[in-house]
Amino acid sequence: MATSQQFDTLAASDLIAAAEYMPIGVSIVDERLRVKFWNRAFLDILDFPEALLRVGMPLAELFRYNAERGEYGSGDIDELVAARVALAQRFEPHHFLRKRPDGHFIDIRGEVIRKDDGTVGGFVSLYQDVTREKTFEQELVESNRALGEGNAKLQRAYEELRETELQLLQSAKMASVGQLAAGIAHEINNPIGFVMSNQSALKRNAETLVELADAYSAREAALPAVEREALARLKREMDIDFIKEDMPQLFDEMRTGLDRVKQIVASLQTFAEDRSGTWEDTDLSCELDRALAVAQHRLPAGAQIVRDYAPLPPIRAMRADLTQVLLALLHNAGDAIGGGGTITLRCGEDGDKVFVEVADNGCGIAEQVMPHLFDPFFTTKPVGSGTGLSLAVSQRVVRNHGGRILVRSEPGKGSVFRVELPKSPSSPAHAGTPA
Ligand SMILES: Nc1ncnc2c1ncn2[C@@H]1O[C@H](COP(=O)(O)OP(=O)(O)O)[C@@H](O)[C@H]1O
Ligand SMILES: [Mg+2]
C-alpha cells in the first residue's frame, strides 16, 4: 500500500516511467469506460498497434477491434462487443485466462479504482503472458501421464515376473516333495506289508489260543476241587474274561490303523510317480455313479444328492484313477456340508472337452486357503481325519490325462470342483490352476 509520504514525493511521470518498464500489461479506464492509460507491455501482450490507442477512446472500440480479429471466437461482432461492454459496466473485480487465436495464454485480472468518496472511479486491468507456464504445465501433465503408463507397464511386467517365479518355485517345491514322498512311500511300504500280514496271523493264532483255553475250561469240572479253585483264582487275577472280550476290538482297531497307513502310502506313490495305469474307454457318468456308491457310507446322513448328467461320449482314460479323483471330490464335498446340505453332480461336454463337476453348498474355501488346495499334506481338517493328499493326487491324475481341475468357491456358500478332460487325450498339459 502506498503511504502518504510517497504521494508527496512521487510524480505521475515517475509512475508512468515505471509502468513502461513493467513486463505486465496495464490499462486504466474511467468510470464511463474511456481509456485513460496503457503501457508498452499492454500493446505487446495484446498485440495492439500503437496507432490504435488514443486517450479518451471508448473501451468498446478496443473490444470491436478484438472481436473483428477473432479474439473472442466466432459470432456476431455487435453482439460480442455488447456482451463485453455490459460486463465491463458492472465494474466487478475479475480474473480469467484467455487463449488468443495465435495460441498465447493471457492471464487477465481487473480491479475497481475507487475515488476518495468510495464511488467507482474506473477500472485497472493487468495482463500477463503465461504461455510458457501453461505450456510447461501441459508438458508436465503429458509427461506425468506417460510416466504413469510406463509405470503401469513396469508394474505389469513385475507382476508377471513374480507370477512366473512363484510357479517355478512351486514346481521346484513339487518336484522335491514328490521325491521325498516317493522315498517315504518306498521305506514304509515293506514294513507295513509284513506288519499287516503278521497282524492277520497273530489274530488267527490268538483266536486259536482262546479256543484252546475254552476247551480246557470246559473240562475243568473233571478236576479235583482244590485244582478247580486254584484255576478260578488265577483266571480272576488275570482278568481272562475281559481279555477275551477286548481282544477282537484291539485287533480291529489295529487293522483300521494299518489300512489307513497303507492308503496313505498308496496315495504317496500315486503322487510321487507318474504312474500310468491302464487306459480304457471310460464313461465318466458311470464312474461318477460308481464313486457315489463307494462314497455313500462316508457322506453325512442328511446329505442330498442331485444328479444333473448330460450324455457323454466315452473317453480314453485311466478309469480306476479317475474314480479315485471323483471319490476324493465327493468325500471333500461331504466334509464341507457337515451335518446336511446338497451335493450336485454334473457332467457334460464343452467343445473338445468333457467335464465333471462336484458342487456343494457347504462351508466354502477361504481366500487364503485357495492357493494351497493342491499342496500335498495341506489340510484344514483335524489331525487324524484329513491327510491333505487327495487333491494333490487328484491333480496329478487329471494332469496325466492332459486335463485340469478348476475351483470356484464362496466362503460360507459352497464350492464347485470341475474336472475338465480332453475328449482325446494328448500330452499332459499344465493343469490344476485354482480359478
Ligand atoms: N468341497 C470343499 N469345500 C471346502 N473345502 C474344501 C473342499 N475340498 C477341499 N477343501 C479344502 O482343501 C483341503 C485339502 O483337501 P484334500 O487334499 O482332499 O485333503 P483333506 O481332505 O485330507 O484335507 C481340505 O482340507 C479343505 O480345506
Ligand atoms: Mg480330502
Short mmCIF file of C-alpha atoms and ligand atoms in Angstrom, two decimals:
data_model
loop_
_atom_site.label_atom_id
_atom_site.label_comp_id
_atom_site.label_asym_id
_atom_site.label_seq_id
_atom_site.Cartn_x
_atom_site.Cartn_y
_atom_site.Cartn_z
CA MET A 1 0.00 0.00 0.00
CA ALA A 2 1.30 3.43 -0.90
CA THR A 3 1.97 5.74 2.06
CA SER A 4 1.03 9.41 2.15
CA GLN A 5 4.72 10.24 2.22
CA GLN A 6 5.11 8.51 -1.14
CA PHE A 7 2.22 10.57 -2.56
CA ASP A 8 4.03 13.71 -1.52
CA THR A 9 7.26 12.92 -3.34
CA LEU A 10 6.18 10.78 -6.30
CA ALA A 11 5.31 12.43 -9.60
CA ALA A 12 2.83 10.90 -12.08
CA SER A 13 5.66 10.79 -14.62
CA ASP A 14 7.61 8.51 -12.27
CA LEU A 15 4.73 6.02 -12.19
CA ILE A 16 4.30 6.20 -15.93
CA ALA A 17 8.02 5.50 -16.41
CA ALA A 18 7.80 2.56 -14.01
CA ALA A 19 4.78 1.22 -15.90
CA GLU A 20 6.66 1.44 -19.18
CA TYR A 21 9.36 -0.92 -17.86
CA MET A 22 6.93 -3.41 -16.36
CA PRO A 23 6.60 -6.80 -18.11
CA ILE A 24 2.92 -6.77 -17.19
CA GLY A 25 0.39 -5.00 -19.40
CA VAL A 26 -1.64 -2.28 -17.66
CA SER A 27 -4.70 -0.44 -18.86
CA ILE A 28 -6.89 2.03 -16.98
CA VAL A 29 -10.37 3.15 -17.99
CA ASP A 30 -12.52 5.78 -16.29
CA GLU A 31 -15.98 5.29 -14.87
CA ARG A 32 -17.51 5.80 -18.32
CA LEU A 33 -15.25 3.15 -19.84
CA ARG A 34 -12.96 5.55 -21.68
CA VAL A 35 -9.33 4.60 -21.99
CA LYS A 36 -7.09 6.71 -19.75
CA PHE A 37 -3.81 4.86 -19.64
CA TRP A 38 -1.89 1.91 -21.12
CA ASN A 39 1.73 0.88 -21.08
CA ARG A 40 4.11 -0.74 -23.55
CA ALA A 41 3.59 -4.29 -22.30
CA PHE A 42 -0.18 -3.81 -22.82
CA LEU A 43 0.41 -3.18 -26.54
CA ASP A 44 2.93 -6.03 -26.80
CA ILE A 45 0.99 -8.69 -24.95
CA LEU A 46 -2.35 -7.96 -26.60
CA ASP A 47 -0.71 -7.18 -29.92
CA PHE A 48 -2.40 -3.80 -30.42
CA PRO A 49 -0.85 -1.39 -32.95
CA GLU A 50 0.32 1.77 -31.22
CA ALA A 51 -1.76 3.93 -33.57
CA LEU A 52 -4.96 2.26 -32.40
CA LEU A 53 -4.87 3.80 -28.95
CA ARG A 54 -5.96 7.30 -28.04
CA VAL A 55 -6.54 8.77 -24.61
CA GLY A 56 -10.29 9.07 -24.14
CA MET A 57 -11.24 6.45 -26.73
CA PRO A 58 -14.21 4.24 -25.77
CA LEU A 59 -13.17 0.80 -24.48
CA ALA A 60 -15.86 -0.54 -26.86
CA GLU A 61 -13.58 0.37 -29.77
CA LEU A 62 -10.86 -1.93 -28.47
CA PHE A 63 -13.46 -4.65 -27.92
CA ARG A 64 -14.61 -4.23 -31.54
CA TYR A 65 -11.05 -4.38 -32.85
CA ASN A 66 -10.55 -7.63 -30.92
CA ALA A 67 -13.89 -9.10 -31.97
CA GLU A 68 -13.12 -8.41 -35.62
CA ARG A 69 -9.78 -10.16 -35.48
CA GLY A 70 -11.36 -13.22 -33.85
CA GLU A 71 -10.05 -12.81 -30.29
CA TYR A 72 -13.47 -13.66 -28.84
CA GLY A 73 -14.18 -16.59 -31.11
CA SER A 74 -16.85 -16.68 -33.78
CA GLY A 75 -20.22 -14.94 -33.60
CA ASP A 76 -21.96 -11.69 -34.43
CA ILE A 77 -19.46 -8.83 -33.92
CA ASP A 78 -22.03 -6.38 -32.47
CA GLU A 79 -23.27 -8.96 -30.01
CA LEU A 80 -19.74 -9.96 -28.92
CA VAL A 81 -18.89 -6.30 -28.29
CA ALA A 82 -22.17 -5.55 -26.50
CA ALA A 83 -21.68 -8.55 -24.18
CA ARG A 84 -18.23 -7.33 -23.20
CA VAL A 85 -19.34 -3.75 -22.65
CA ALA A 86 -22.19 -5.00 -20.44
CA LEU A 87 -19.71 -6.99 -18.39
CA ALA A 88 -17.28 -4.08 -18.05
CA GLN A 89 -20.08 -1.76 -16.91
CA ARG A 90 -20.65 -3.93 -13.86
CA PHE A 91 -17.23 -2.82 -12.52
CA GLU A 92 -16.65 -6.09 -10.77
CA PRO A 93 -13.21 -7.50 -10.00
CA HIS A 94 -12.39 -10.37 -12.30
CA HIS A 95 -9.64 -12.84 -13.09
CA PHE A 96 -9.57 -15.19 -16.06
CA LEU A 97 -7.36 -16.83 -18.65
CA ARG A 98 -7.77 -16.04 -22.34
CA LYS A 99 -6.29 -18.16 -25.08
CA ARG A 100 -5.53 -15.94 -28.05
CA PRO A 101 -6.06 -17.26 -31.60
CA ASP A 102 -2.27 -17.43 -32.04
CA GLY A 103 -2.10 -19.88 -29.09
CA HIS A 104 -0.81 -17.44 -26.46
CA PHE A 105 -2.30 -17.65 -22.99
CA ILE A 106 -3.04 -14.31 -21.30
CA ASP A 107 -3.81 -14.09 -17.60
CA ILE A 108 -6.20 -11.12 -17.17
CA ARG A 109 -7.06 -9.56 -13.84
CA GLY A 110 -9.29 -6.50 -13.30
CA GLU A 111 -9.73 -4.37 -10.19
CA VAL A 112 -12.02 -1.43 -9.44
CA ILE A 113 -10.50 2.01 -8.77
CA ARG A 114 -12.44 3.98 -6.16
CA LYS A 115 -12.49 7.72 -5.61
CA ASP A 116 -11.91 9.24 -2.18
CA ASP A 117 -15.68 9.23 -1.53
CA GLY A 118 -15.83 5.48 -2.30
CA THR A 119 -17.65 5.76 -5.63
CA VAL A 120 -16.35 3.96 -8.73
CA GLY A 121 -13.65 5.99 -10.46
CA GLY A 122 -12.65 3.45 -13.11
CA PHE A 123 -11.04 0.12 -13.70
CA VAL A 124 -7.47 -1.09 -13.90
CA SER A 125 -6.64 -4.25 -15.84
CA LEU A 126 -3.41 -6.26 -15.70
CA TYR A 127 -2.33 -8.60 -18.49
CA GLN A 128 0.34 -11.24 -18.15
CA ASP A 129 1.58 -13.57 -20.86
CA VAL A 130 1.59 -17.04 -19.19
CA THR A 131 2.10 -19.06 -22.38
CA ARG A 132 5.36 -20.53 -21.14
CA GLU A 133 3.94 -21.54 -17.79
CA LYS A 134 0.87 -23.02 -19.45
CA THR A 135 2.93 -24.96 -22.00
CA PHE A 136 5.18 -26.20 -19.25
CA GLU A 137 2.18 -27.24 -17.19
CA GLN A 138 0.71 -29.12 -20.14
CA GLU A 139 4.03 -30.80 -20.82
CA LEU A 140 4.19 -31.79 -17.19
CA VAL A 141 0.69 -33.27 -17.30
CA GLU A 142 1.59 -35.06 -20.53
CA SER A 143 4.84 -36.46 -19.20
CA ASN A 144 3.17 -37.45 -15.93
CA ARG A 145 0.61 -39.36 -17.92
CA ALA A 146 3.33 -41.05 -19.99
CA LEU A 147 5.21 -41.81 -16.80
CA GLY A 148 2.03 -43.30 -15.33
CA GLU A 149 1.63 -45.52 -18.39
CA GLY A 150 5.27 -46.56 -18.18
CA ASN A 151 4.84 -47.31 -14.51
CA ALA A 152 1.75 -49.41 -15.13
CA LYS A 153 3.66 -51.38 -17.79
CA LEU A 154 6.55 -51.86 -15.38
CA GLN A 155 4.14 -52.92 -12.67
CA ARG A 156 2.52 -55.46 -15.01
CA ALA A 157 5.90 -56.82 -16.08
CA TYR A 158 6.91 -57.10 -12.43
CA GLU A 159 3.73 -58.95 -11.55
CA GLU A 160 4.17 -61.35 -14.46
CA LEU A 161 7.73 -61.98 -13.40
CA ARG A 162 6.65 -62.64 -9.84
CA GLU A 163 3.93 -64.97 -11.02
CA THR A 164 6.44 -66.92 -13.12
CA GLU A 165 8.86 -67.04 -10.22
CA LEU A 166 6.14 -68.36 -7.93
CA GLN A 167 5.22 -71.01 -10.48
CA LEU A 168 8.85 -72.01 -10.84
CA LEU A 169 9.27 -72.18 -7.09
CA GLN A 170 6.05 -74.12 -6.86
CA SER A 171 7.13 -76.70 -9.43
CA ALA A 172 10.58 -76.98 -7.86
CA LYS A 173 8.91 -77.49 -4.50
CA MET A 174 6.57 -80.08 -6.00
CA ALA A 175 9.46 -81.96 -7.55
CA SER A 176 11.30 -82.22 -4.24
CA VAL A 177 8.14 -83.05 -2.32
CA GLY A 178 7.49 -85.72 -4.95
CA GLN A 179 10.93 -87.22 -4.40
CA LEU A 180 10.52 -87.12 -0.67
CA ALA A 181 7.09 -88.71 -0.94
CA ALA A 182 8.45 -91.47 -3.19
CA GLY A 183 11.26 -92.16 -0.70
CA ILE A 184 8.95 -92.29 2.30
CA ALA A 185 6.42 -94.44 0.49
CA HIS A 186 9.11 -96.90 -0.53
CA GLU A 187 10.54 -97.11 3.00
CA ILE A 188 7.18 -97.58 4.67
CA ASN A 189 5.82 -99.99 2.11
CA ASN A 190 7.88 -103.02 3.14
CA PRO A 191 7.46 -102.82 6.94
CA ILE A 192 3.77 -102.07 6.56
CA GLY A 193 3.46 -105.14 4.35
CA PHE A 194 4.85 -107.58 6.92
CA VAL A 195 3.19 -105.85 9.84
CA MET A 196 -0.13 -106.31 8.09
CA SER A 197 0.38 -109.97 7.26
CA ASN A 198 1.81 -110.69 10.75
CA GLN A 199 -1.15 -108.93 12.28
CA SER A 200 -3.52 -111.25 10.42
CA ALA A 201 -1.52 -114.30 11.50
CA LEU A 202 -1.32 -113.04 15.06
CA LYS A 203 -5.07 -112.56 15.17
CA ARG A 204 -5.67 -116.11 13.94
CA ASN A 205 -3.15 -117.50 16.46
CA ALA A 206 -4.71 -115.59 19.31
CA GLU A 207 -8.13 -116.89 18.35
CA THR A 208 -6.76 -120.44 18.34
CA LEU A 209 -5.26 -119.99 21.80
CA VAL A 210 -8.55 -118.66 23.09
CA GLU A 211 -10.28 -121.67 21.60
CA LEU A 212 -7.81 -123.96 23.38
CA ALA A 213 -8.30 -122.14 26.67
CA ASP A 214 -12.06 -122.54 26.27
CA ALA A 215 -11.58 -126.26 25.67
CA TYR A 216 -9.57 -126.54 28.90
CA SER A 217 -12.23 -124.58 30.75
CA ALA A 218 -14.92 -126.97 29.52
CA ARG A 219 -13.01 -129.82 31.13
CA GLU A 220 -12.34 -128.11 34.46
CA ALA A 221 -15.28 -129.96 36.05
CA ALA A 222 -13.23 -133.18 35.88
CA LEU A 223 -10.52 -131.70 38.15
CA PRO A 224 -10.37 -132.05 41.96
CA ALA A 225 -11.96 -129.13 43.82
CA VAL A 226 -8.61 -127.75 45.04
CA GLU A 227 -7.27 -127.57 41.47
CA ARG A 228 -10.52 -126.01 40.19
CA GLU A 229 -10.34 -123.30 42.82
CA ALA A 230 -6.67 -122.56 42.07
CA LEU A 231 -7.51 -122.17 38.37
CA ALA A 232 -10.54 -119.99 39.08
CA ARG A 233 -8.36 -117.72 41.25
CA LEU A 234 -5.75 -117.48 38.50
CA LYS A 235 -8.41 -116.57 35.91
CA ARG A 236 -9.77 -113.83 38.15
CA GLU A 237 -6.31 -112.43 38.79
CA MET A 238 -5.52 -112.40 35.06
CA ASP A 239 -8.92 -110.93 34.20
CA ILE A 240 -9.28 -113.52 31.46
CA ASP A 241 -12.92 -112.70 30.72
CA PHE A 242 -12.05 -109.10 29.92
CA ILE A 243 -9.07 -110.08 27.77
CA LYS A 244 -11.26 -112.40 25.73
CA GLU A 245 -13.82 -109.70 25.19
CA ASP A 246 -11.31 -106.94 24.46
CA MET A 247 -9.01 -108.82 22.10
CA PRO A 248 -11.13 -108.74 18.89
CA GLN A 249 -11.62 -104.99 19.30
CA LEU A 250 -7.87 -104.44 19.68
CA PHE A 251 -7.24 -106.39 16.52
CA ASP A 252 -9.95 -104.45 14.63
CA GLU A 253 -8.51 -101.10 15.67
CA MET A 254 -5.03 -102.18 14.64
CA ARG A 255 -6.42 -103.26 11.28
CA THR A 256 -8.13 -99.87 10.74
CA GLY A 257 -4.92 -98.04 11.58
CA LEU A 258 -2.87 -100.24 9.28
CA ASP A 259 -5.37 -99.78 6.45
CA ARG A 260 -5.09 -96.04 6.83
CA VAL A 261 -1.29 -96.14 6.68
CA LYS A 262 -1.47 -98.36 3.63
CA GLN A 263 -3.86 -95.97 1.94
CA ILE A 264 -1.57 -93.01 2.65
CA VAL A 265 1.38 -94.92 1.21
CA ALA A 266 -0.67 -95.71 -1.90
CA SER A 267 -1.58 -92.02 -2.28
CA LEU A 268 2.05 -91.03 -1.88
CA GLN A 269 3.02 -93.45 -4.60
CA THR A 270 0.38 -92.14 -6.99
CA PHE A 271 1.51 -88.63 -6.24
CA ALA A 272 5.21 -89.31 -6.50
CA GLU A 273 5.40 -91.49 -9.55
CA ASP A 274 3.87 -90.56 -12.82
CA ARG A 275 2.24 -93.91 -12.56
CA SER A 276 0.47 -94.90 -15.71
CA GLY A 277 -2.47 -97.18 -15.19
CA THR A 278 -4.43 -98.92 -17.89
CA TRP A 279 -6.11 -96.76 -20.48
CA GLU A 280 -9.68 -97.83 -21.12
CA ASP A 281 -12.79 -96.48 -22.81
CA THR A 282 -14.41 -94.68 -19.93
CA ASP A 283 -17.88 -93.27 -19.43
CA LEU A 284 -17.45 -90.54 -16.86
CA SER A 285 -21.08 -90.55 -15.75
CA CYS A 286 -20.77 -94.27 -14.89
CA GLU A 287 -17.59 -93.50 -12.93
CA LEU A 288 -19.40 -90.72 -11.12
CA ASP A 289 -22.12 -93.16 -10.04
CA ARG A 290 -19.55 -95.78 -9.10
CA ALA A 291 -17.70 -93.25 -6.92
CA LEU A 292 -21.01 -92.17 -5.41
CA ALA A 293 -21.85 -95.75 -4.43
CA VAL A 294 -18.47 -96.14 -2.74
CA ALA A 295 -18.58 -92.73 -1.04
CA GLN A 296 -22.19 -93.05 0.14
CA HIS A 297 -21.39 -94.55 3.56
CA ARG A 298 -18.99 -91.67 4.32
CA LEU A 299 -21.38 -88.89 3.32
CA PRO A 300 -23.36 -87.20 6.11
CA ALA A 301 -26.73 -88.86 6.75
CA GLY A 302 -28.70 -85.74 5.78
CA ALA A 303 -26.81 -85.14 2.53
CA GLN A 304 -28.98 -84.66 -0.52
CA ILE A 305 -27.58 -85.74 -3.85
CA VAL A 306 -28.69 -84.06 -7.06
CA ARG A 307 -27.65 -85.64 -10.35
CA ASP A 308 -27.60 -83.46 -13.43
CA TYR A 309 -25.97 -85.52 -16.18
CA ALA A 310 -25.79 -84.70 -19.86
CA PRO A 311 -24.96 -87.59 -22.22
CA LEU A 312 -21.21 -88.02 -22.64
CA PRO A 313 -19.08 -89.66 -25.30
CA PRO A 314 -16.72 -92.28 -23.85
CA ILE A 315 -13.14 -91.07 -23.48
CA ARG A 316 -9.83 -92.91 -23.26
CA ALA A 317 -8.76 -92.67 -19.63
CA MET A 318 -7.14 -94.43 -16.72
CA ARG A 319 -10.54 -95.33 -15.39
CA ALA A 320 -9.58 -96.53 -11.91
CA ASP A 321 -7.51 -93.41 -11.26
CA LEU A 322 -10.34 -91.13 -12.32
CA THR A 323 -12.75 -92.93 -9.99
CA GLN A 324 -10.32 -92.15 -7.16
CA VAL A 325 -10.40 -88.47 -8.15
CA LEU A 326 -14.20 -88.38 -8.13
CA LEU A 327 -14.23 -90.21 -4.81
CA ALA A 328 -11.86 -87.64 -3.33
CA LEU A 329 -14.07 -84.77 -4.54
CA LEU A 330 -17.16 -86.46 -3.12
CA HIS A 331 -15.50 -87.02 0.26
CA ASN A 332 -14.43 -83.41 0.38
CA ALA A 333 -17.92 -82.21 -0.56
CA GLY A 334 -19.33 -84.45 2.17
CA ASP A 335 -16.91 -82.99 4.72
CA ALA A 336 -17.79 -79.48 3.56
CA ILE A 337 -21.55 -79.83 4.08
CA GLY A 338 -21.06 -81.40 7.52
CA GLY A 339 -24.46 -82.17 9.04
CA GLY A 340 -26.56 -81.71 5.93
CA GLY A 341 -26.63 -79.99 2.60
CA THR A 342 -26.75 -80.65 -1.09
CA ILE A 343 -24.10 -82.15 -3.33
CA THR A 344 -24.79 -81.61 -7.01
CA LEU A 345 -23.08 -83.82 -9.57
CA ARG A 346 -22.91 -82.62 -13.14
CA CYS A 347 -21.26 -83.84 -16.27
CA GLY A 348 -21.35 -82.72 -19.85
CA GLU A 349 -19.49 -81.78 -23.00
CA ASP A 350 -17.82 -78.44 -23.63
CA GLY A 351 -16.27 -78.17 -27.09
CA ASP A 352 -13.37 -80.60 -27.33
CA LYS A 353 -13.59 -81.35 -23.61
CA VAL A 354 -15.78 -83.28 -21.24
CA PHE A 355 -16.28 -82.16 -17.69
CA VAL A 356 -17.46 -83.46 -14.34
CA GLU A 357 -18.46 -81.14 -11.55
CA VAL A 358 -18.90 -81.84 -7.87
CA ALA A 359 -20.64 -78.89 -6.26
CA ASP A 360 -21.57 -78.48 -2.62
CA ASN A 361 -23.35 -75.79 -0.63
CA GLY A 362 -21.07 -76.31 2.36
CA CYS A 363 -18.51 -74.22 4.20
CA GLY A 364 -16.69 -72.92 1.10
CA ILE A 365 -12.99 -72.18 0.88
CA ALA A 366 -11.33 -69.18 2.50
CA GLU A 367 -9.34 -66.96 0.15
CA GLN A 368 -6.04 -67.69 1.94
CA VAL A 369 -6.63 -71.45 1.63
CA MET A 370 -7.22 -71.33 -2.14
CA PRO A 371 -3.54 -71.21 -3.23
CA HIS A 372 -2.71 -74.29 -1.12
CA LEU A 373 -5.58 -76.61 -2.06
CA PHE A 374 -3.39 -78.80 -4.25
CA ASP A 375 -0.32 -78.80 -1.99
CA PRO A 376 0.45 -82.28 -0.72
CA PHE A 377 -0.27 -82.64 3.01
CA PHE A 378 -2.25 -79.40 3.06
CA THR A 379 -5.36 -79.92 5.13
CA THR A 380 -7.65 -77.79 7.26
CA LYS A 381 -9.18 -80.86 8.84
CA PRO A 382 -8.43 -82.07 12.38
CA VAL A 383 -5.41 -84.29 12.92
CA GLY A 384 -6.27 -87.87 12.06
CA SER A 385 -9.17 -87.07 9.77
CA GLY A 386 -7.52 -85.43 6.76
CA THR A 387 -4.28 -86.38 5.04
CA GLY A 388 -4.20 -83.40 2.70
CA LEU A 389 -3.18 -85.73 -0.10
CA SER A 390 -6.31 -86.38 -2.10
CA LEU A 391 -6.38 -83.12 -4.06
CA ALA A 392 -2.63 -83.28 -4.73
CA VAL A 393 -3.03 -86.81 -6.04
CA SER A 394 -6.18 -85.88 -7.99
CA GLN A 395 -4.40 -83.06 -9.70
CA ARG A 396 -1.59 -85.38 -10.69
CA VAL A 397 -4.04 -87.89 -12.14
CA VAL A 398 -6.02 -85.25 -14.06
CA ARG A 399 -2.80 -83.73 -15.37
CA ASN A 400 -1.73 -87.16 -16.60
CA HIS A 401 -4.87 -87.05 -18.76
CA GLY A 402 -3.97 -83.62 -20.14
CA GLY A 403 -6.83 -82.08 -18.19
CA ARG A 404 -7.21 -79.67 -15.32
CA ILE A 405 -9.17 -79.07 -12.14
CA LEU A 406 -10.89 -75.72 -11.73
CA VAL A 407 -12.19 -74.48 -8.40
CA ARG A 408 -14.80 -71.84 -7.68
CA SER A 409 -15.80 -71.13 -4.13
CA GLU A 410 -17.55 -68.62 -1.97
CA PRO A 411 -16.80 -68.87 1.75
CA GLY A 412 -19.96 -69.78 3.62
CA LYS A 413 -21.86 -70.63 0.44
CA GLY A 414 -20.10 -73.61 -1.09
CA SER A 415 -17.62 -74.79 -3.69
CA VAL A 416 -17.53 -76.23 -7.18
CA PHE A 417 -14.73 -78.54 -8.27
CA ARG A 418 -14.70 -79.01 -12.04
CA VAL A 419 -12.59 -81.66 -13.71
CA GLU A 420 -12.02 -80.95 -17.39
CA LEU A 421 -10.60 -83.63 -19.63
CA PRO A 422 -9.83 -83.56 -23.34
CA LYS A 423 -12.04 -85.87 -25.41
CA SER A 424 -8.95 -87.29 -26.99
CA PRO A 425 -6.00 -87.25 -24.60
CA SER A 426 -2.83 -85.71 -25.97
CA SER A 427 0.26 -84.86 -23.98
CA PRO A 428 -0.31 -83.82 -20.38
CA ALA A 429 -0.90 -80.10 -20.19
CA HIS A 430 -0.33 -77.63 -17.43
CA ALA A 431 -3.19 -78.25 -15.07
CA GLY A 432 -4.82 -77.57 -11.80
CA THR A 433 -4.93 -73.81 -11.52
CA PRO A 434 -7.43 -72.63 -8.94
CA ALA A 435 -9.74 -70.30 -10.87
N1 LIG B 1 -15.52 -79.05 -1.24
C1 LIG B 1 -14.70 -78.41 -0.40
N2 LIG B 1 -15.17 -77.43 0.40
C2 LIG B 1 -14.36 -76.77 1.26
N3 LIG B 1 -13.04 -77.01 1.38
C3 LIG B 1 -12.50 -77.97 0.62
C4 LIG B 1 -13.28 -78.71 -0.32
N4 LIG B 1 -12.46 -79.59 -0.93
C5 LIG B 1 -11.22 -79.39 -0.42
N5 LIG B 1 -11.24 -78.42 0.52
C6 LIG B 1 -10.09 -77.93 1.28
O1 LIG B 1 -8.92 -78.43 0.72
C7 LIG B 1 -8.13 -79.09 1.71
C8 LIG B 1 -7.34 -80.19 1.05
O2 LIG B 1 -8.19 -81.20 0.55
P1 LIG B 1 -7.64 -82.66 0.35
O3 LIG B 1 -6.42 -82.60 -0.49
O4 LIG B 1 -8.77 -83.51 -0.14
O5 LIG B 1 -7.19 -83.08 1.79
P2 LIG B 1 -8.10 -83.46 3.06
O6 LIG B 1 -9.50 -83.70 2.59
O7 LIG B 1 -7.44 -84.69 3.57
O8 LIG B 1 -7.97 -82.29 4.00
C9 LIG B 1 -9.15 -79.54 2.73
O9 LIG B 1 -8.58 -79.73 4.00
C10 LIG B 1 -10.14 -78.38 2.73
O10 LIG B 1 -9.64 -77.31 3.49
MG MG B 2 -9.97 -84.87 1.00
#
